[in-house]
mmCIF file of C-alpha atoms in Angstrom:
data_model
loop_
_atom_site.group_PDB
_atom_site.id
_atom_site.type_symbol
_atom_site.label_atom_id
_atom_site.label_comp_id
_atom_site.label_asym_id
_atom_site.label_seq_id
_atom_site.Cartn_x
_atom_site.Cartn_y
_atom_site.Cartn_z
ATOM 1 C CA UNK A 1 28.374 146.356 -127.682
ATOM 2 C CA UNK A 2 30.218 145.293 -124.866
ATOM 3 C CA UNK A 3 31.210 146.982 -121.721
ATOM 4 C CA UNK A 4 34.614 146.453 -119.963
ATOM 5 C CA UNK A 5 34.572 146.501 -115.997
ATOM 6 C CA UNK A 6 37.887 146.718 -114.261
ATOM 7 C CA UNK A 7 37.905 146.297 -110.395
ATOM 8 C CA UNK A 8 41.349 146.181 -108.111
ATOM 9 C CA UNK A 9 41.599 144.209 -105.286
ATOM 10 C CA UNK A 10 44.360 143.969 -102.302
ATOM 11 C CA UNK A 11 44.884 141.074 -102.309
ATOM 12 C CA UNK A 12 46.022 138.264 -105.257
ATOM 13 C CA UNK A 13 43.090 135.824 -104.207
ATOM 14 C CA UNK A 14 40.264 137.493 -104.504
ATOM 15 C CA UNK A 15 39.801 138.494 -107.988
ATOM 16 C CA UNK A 16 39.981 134.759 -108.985
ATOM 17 C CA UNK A 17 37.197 134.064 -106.441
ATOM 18 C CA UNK A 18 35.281 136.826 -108.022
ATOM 19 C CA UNK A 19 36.166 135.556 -111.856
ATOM 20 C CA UNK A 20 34.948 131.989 -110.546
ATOM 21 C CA UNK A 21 31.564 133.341 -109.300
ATOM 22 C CA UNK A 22 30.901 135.276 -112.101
ATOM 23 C CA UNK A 23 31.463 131.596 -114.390
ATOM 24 C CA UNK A 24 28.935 130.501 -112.515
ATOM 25 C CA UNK A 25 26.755 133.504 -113.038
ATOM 26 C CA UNK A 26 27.383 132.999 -116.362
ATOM 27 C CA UNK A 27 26.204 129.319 -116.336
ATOM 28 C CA UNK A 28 22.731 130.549 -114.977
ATOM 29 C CA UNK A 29 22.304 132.688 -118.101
ATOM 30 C CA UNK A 30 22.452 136.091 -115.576
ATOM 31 C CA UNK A 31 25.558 137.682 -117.319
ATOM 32 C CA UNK A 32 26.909 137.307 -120.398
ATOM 33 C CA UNK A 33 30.915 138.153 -121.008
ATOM 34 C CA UNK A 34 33.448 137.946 -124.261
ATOM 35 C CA UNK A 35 36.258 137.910 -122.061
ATOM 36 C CA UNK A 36 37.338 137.868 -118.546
ATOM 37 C CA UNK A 37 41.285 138.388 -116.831
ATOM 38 C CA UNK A 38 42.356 138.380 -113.831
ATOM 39 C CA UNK A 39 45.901 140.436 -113.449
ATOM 40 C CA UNK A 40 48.049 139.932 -110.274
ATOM 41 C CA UNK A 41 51.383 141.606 -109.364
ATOM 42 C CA UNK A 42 53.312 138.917 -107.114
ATOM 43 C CA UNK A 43 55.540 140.047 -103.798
ATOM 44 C CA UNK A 44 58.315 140.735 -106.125
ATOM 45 C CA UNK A 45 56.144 142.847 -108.759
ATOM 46 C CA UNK A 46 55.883 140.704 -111.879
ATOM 47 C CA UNK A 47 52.778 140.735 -113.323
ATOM 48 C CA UNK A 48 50.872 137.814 -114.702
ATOM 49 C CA UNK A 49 47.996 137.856 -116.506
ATOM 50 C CA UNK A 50 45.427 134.897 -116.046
ATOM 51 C CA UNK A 51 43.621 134.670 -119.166
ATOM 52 C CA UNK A 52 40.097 132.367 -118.978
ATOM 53 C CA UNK A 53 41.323 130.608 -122.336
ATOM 54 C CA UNK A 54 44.571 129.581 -122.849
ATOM 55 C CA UNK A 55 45.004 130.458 -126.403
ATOM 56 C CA UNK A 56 48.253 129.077 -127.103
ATOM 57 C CA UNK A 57 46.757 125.138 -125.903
ATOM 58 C CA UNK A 58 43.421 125.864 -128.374
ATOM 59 C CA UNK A 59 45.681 126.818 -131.451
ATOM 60 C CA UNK A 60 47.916 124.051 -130.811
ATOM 61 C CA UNK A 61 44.755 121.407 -130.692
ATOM 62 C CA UNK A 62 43.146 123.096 -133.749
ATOM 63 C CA UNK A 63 46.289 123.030 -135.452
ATOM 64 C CA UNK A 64 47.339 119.530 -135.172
ATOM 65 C CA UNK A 65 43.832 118.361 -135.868
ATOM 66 C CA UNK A 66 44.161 119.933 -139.659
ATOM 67 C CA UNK A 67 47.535 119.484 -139.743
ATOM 68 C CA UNK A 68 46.699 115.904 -139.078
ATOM 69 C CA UNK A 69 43.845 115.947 -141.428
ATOM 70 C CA UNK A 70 46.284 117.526 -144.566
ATOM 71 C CA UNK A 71 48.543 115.418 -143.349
ATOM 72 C CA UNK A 72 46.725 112.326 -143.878
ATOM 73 C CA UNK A 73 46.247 113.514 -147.545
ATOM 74 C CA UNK A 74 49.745 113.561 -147.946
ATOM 75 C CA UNK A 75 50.208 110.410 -146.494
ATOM 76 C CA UNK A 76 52.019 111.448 -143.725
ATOM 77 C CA UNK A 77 49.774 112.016 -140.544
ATOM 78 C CA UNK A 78 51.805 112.385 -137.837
ATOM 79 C CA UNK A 79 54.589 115.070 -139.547
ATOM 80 C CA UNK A 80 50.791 116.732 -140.661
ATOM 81 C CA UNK A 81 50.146 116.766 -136.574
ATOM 82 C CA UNK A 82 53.663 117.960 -135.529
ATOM 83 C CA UNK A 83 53.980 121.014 -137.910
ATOM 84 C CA UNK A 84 50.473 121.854 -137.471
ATOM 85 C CA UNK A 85 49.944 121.795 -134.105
ATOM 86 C CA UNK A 86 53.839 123.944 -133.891
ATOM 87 C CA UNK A 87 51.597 126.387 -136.205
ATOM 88 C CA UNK A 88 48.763 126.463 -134.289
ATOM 89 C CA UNK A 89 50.515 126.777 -130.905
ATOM 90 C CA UNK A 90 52.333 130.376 -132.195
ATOM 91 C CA UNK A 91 49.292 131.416 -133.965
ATOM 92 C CA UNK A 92 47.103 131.106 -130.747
ATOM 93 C CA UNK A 93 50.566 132.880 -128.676
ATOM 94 C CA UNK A 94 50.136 135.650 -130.904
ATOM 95 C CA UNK A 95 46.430 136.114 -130.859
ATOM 96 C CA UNK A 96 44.745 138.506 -128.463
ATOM 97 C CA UNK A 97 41.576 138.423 -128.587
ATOM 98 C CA UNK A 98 39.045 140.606 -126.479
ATOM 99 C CA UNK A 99 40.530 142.942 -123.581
ATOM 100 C CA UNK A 100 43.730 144.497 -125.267
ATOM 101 C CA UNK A 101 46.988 142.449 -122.552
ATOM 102 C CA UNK A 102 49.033 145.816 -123.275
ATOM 103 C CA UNK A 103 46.060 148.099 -121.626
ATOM 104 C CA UNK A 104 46.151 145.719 -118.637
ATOM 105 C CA UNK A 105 49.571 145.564 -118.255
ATOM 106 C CA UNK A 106 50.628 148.994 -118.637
ATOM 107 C CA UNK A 107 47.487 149.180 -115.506
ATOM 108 C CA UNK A 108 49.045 146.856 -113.082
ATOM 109 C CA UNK A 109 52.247 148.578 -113.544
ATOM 110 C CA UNK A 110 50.604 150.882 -110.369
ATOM 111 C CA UNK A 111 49.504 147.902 -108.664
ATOM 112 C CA UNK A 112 51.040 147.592 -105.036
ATOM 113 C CA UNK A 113 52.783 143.687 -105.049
ATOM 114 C CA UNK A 114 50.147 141.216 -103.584
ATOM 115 C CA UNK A 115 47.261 143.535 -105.775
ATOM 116 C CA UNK A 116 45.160 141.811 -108.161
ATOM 117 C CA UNK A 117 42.583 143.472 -110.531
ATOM 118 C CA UNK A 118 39.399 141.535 -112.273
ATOM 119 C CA UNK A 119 39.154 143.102 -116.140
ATOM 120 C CA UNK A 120 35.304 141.802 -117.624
ATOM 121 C CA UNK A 121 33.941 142.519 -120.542
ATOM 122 C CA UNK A 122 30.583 142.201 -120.211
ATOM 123 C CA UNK A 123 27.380 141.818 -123.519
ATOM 124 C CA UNK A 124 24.707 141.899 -121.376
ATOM 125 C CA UNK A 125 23.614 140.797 -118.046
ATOM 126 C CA UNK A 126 20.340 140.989 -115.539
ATOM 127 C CA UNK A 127 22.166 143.678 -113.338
ATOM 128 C CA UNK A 128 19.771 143.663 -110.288
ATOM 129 C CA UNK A 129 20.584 139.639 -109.947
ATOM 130 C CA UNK A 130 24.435 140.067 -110.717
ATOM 131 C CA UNK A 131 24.746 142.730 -108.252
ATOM 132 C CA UNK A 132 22.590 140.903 -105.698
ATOM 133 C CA UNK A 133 25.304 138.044 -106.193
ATOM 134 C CA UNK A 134 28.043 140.042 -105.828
ATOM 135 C CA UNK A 135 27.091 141.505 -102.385
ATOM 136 C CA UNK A 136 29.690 138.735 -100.915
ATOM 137 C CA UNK A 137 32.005 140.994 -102.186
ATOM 138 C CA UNK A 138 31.361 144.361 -100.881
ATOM 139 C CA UNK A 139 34.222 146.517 -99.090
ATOM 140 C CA UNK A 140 36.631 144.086 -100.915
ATOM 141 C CA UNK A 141 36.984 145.956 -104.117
ATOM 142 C CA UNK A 142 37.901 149.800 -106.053
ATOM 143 C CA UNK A 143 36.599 150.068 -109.370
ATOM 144 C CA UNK A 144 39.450 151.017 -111.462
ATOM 145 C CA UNK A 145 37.700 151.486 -115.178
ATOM 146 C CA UNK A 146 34.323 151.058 -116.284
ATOM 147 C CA UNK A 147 32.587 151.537 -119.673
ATOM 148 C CA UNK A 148 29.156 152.009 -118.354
ATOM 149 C CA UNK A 149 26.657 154.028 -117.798
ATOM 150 C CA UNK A 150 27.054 156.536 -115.064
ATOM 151 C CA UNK A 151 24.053 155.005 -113.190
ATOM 152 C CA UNK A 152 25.304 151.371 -114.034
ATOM 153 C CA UNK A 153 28.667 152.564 -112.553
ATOM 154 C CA UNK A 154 27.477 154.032 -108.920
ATOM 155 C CA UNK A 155 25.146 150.815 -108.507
ATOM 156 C CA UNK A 156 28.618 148.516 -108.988
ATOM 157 C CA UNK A 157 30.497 150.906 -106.855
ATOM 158 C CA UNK A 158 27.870 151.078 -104.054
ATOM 159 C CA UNK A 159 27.874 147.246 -104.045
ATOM 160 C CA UNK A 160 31.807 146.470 -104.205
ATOM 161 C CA UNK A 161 32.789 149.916 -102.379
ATOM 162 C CA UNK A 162 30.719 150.032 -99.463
#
């Protein structure tokens, strides 16, 4: 089971720097995560959400590689490549897969413009390392939403609150 972790920041920079450190954490095997967003509300209050996978790009390469593949069958390749990747491309749009965009949306909407927020859902991860890590971030963040456990919780808000 996975645990979701959302922390707000003031400013639109420092979630991604946060998202980026925690890639790396994940590369050392300290943290493991199904899915990772950073959310920012611009000057003028739109909100963007900054997905780690584009999914749109992934279902448009997995689409024209069988639509290629059927479409050599057929004897016609490259019409195989066009409609499939077209398929792929608005089956990947439509996807959502891990934190729910509508939940994080319907969040930001109390964002101050220039606020950012880092949404993780984290499997599993060596929390006295992570939180070691993280210590470059302390007095930057307010942790918005957590799933954990109340004692998980207070060590992550003692770290990014202090």
């Amino acid at each position: 089971m996975s645990d979701l972790v959302a922390v707000l920041f003031d400013d639109e920079h420092t979630a991604l720097e946060m998202r980026a450190e925690l890639a790396k954490l994940q590369k050392e095997y300290l943290i493991e995560m199904d899915d990772v967003v950073v959310v920012t509300k611009d000057a003028e209050g739109k909100i963007k959400l900054h997905q780690a996978v584009n999914l749109t790009a992934a279902g448009a390469l997995s689409g024209g590689f069988w639509g290629m593949l059927i479409g050599m069958i057929f004897f016609n390749p490259l019409l195989g490549l066009a409609v499939g990747a077209g398929a792929g491309a608005i089956s990947g749009k439509l996807a959502d897969i891990g934190i729910d965009d509508k939940m994080m949306k319907d969040m930001a909407e109390s964002f101050q413009p220039g606020n950012s927020a880092l949404f993780v859902l984290v499997r599993k991860m060596t929390a006295d390392k992570v939180l070691d890590d993280l210590k470059a971030f302390a007095g930057k963040g307010k942790i918005l939403r957590t799933s954990l456990a109340k004692d998980k919780e207070d060590e992550l808000r003692k770290v990014l609150e202090a």
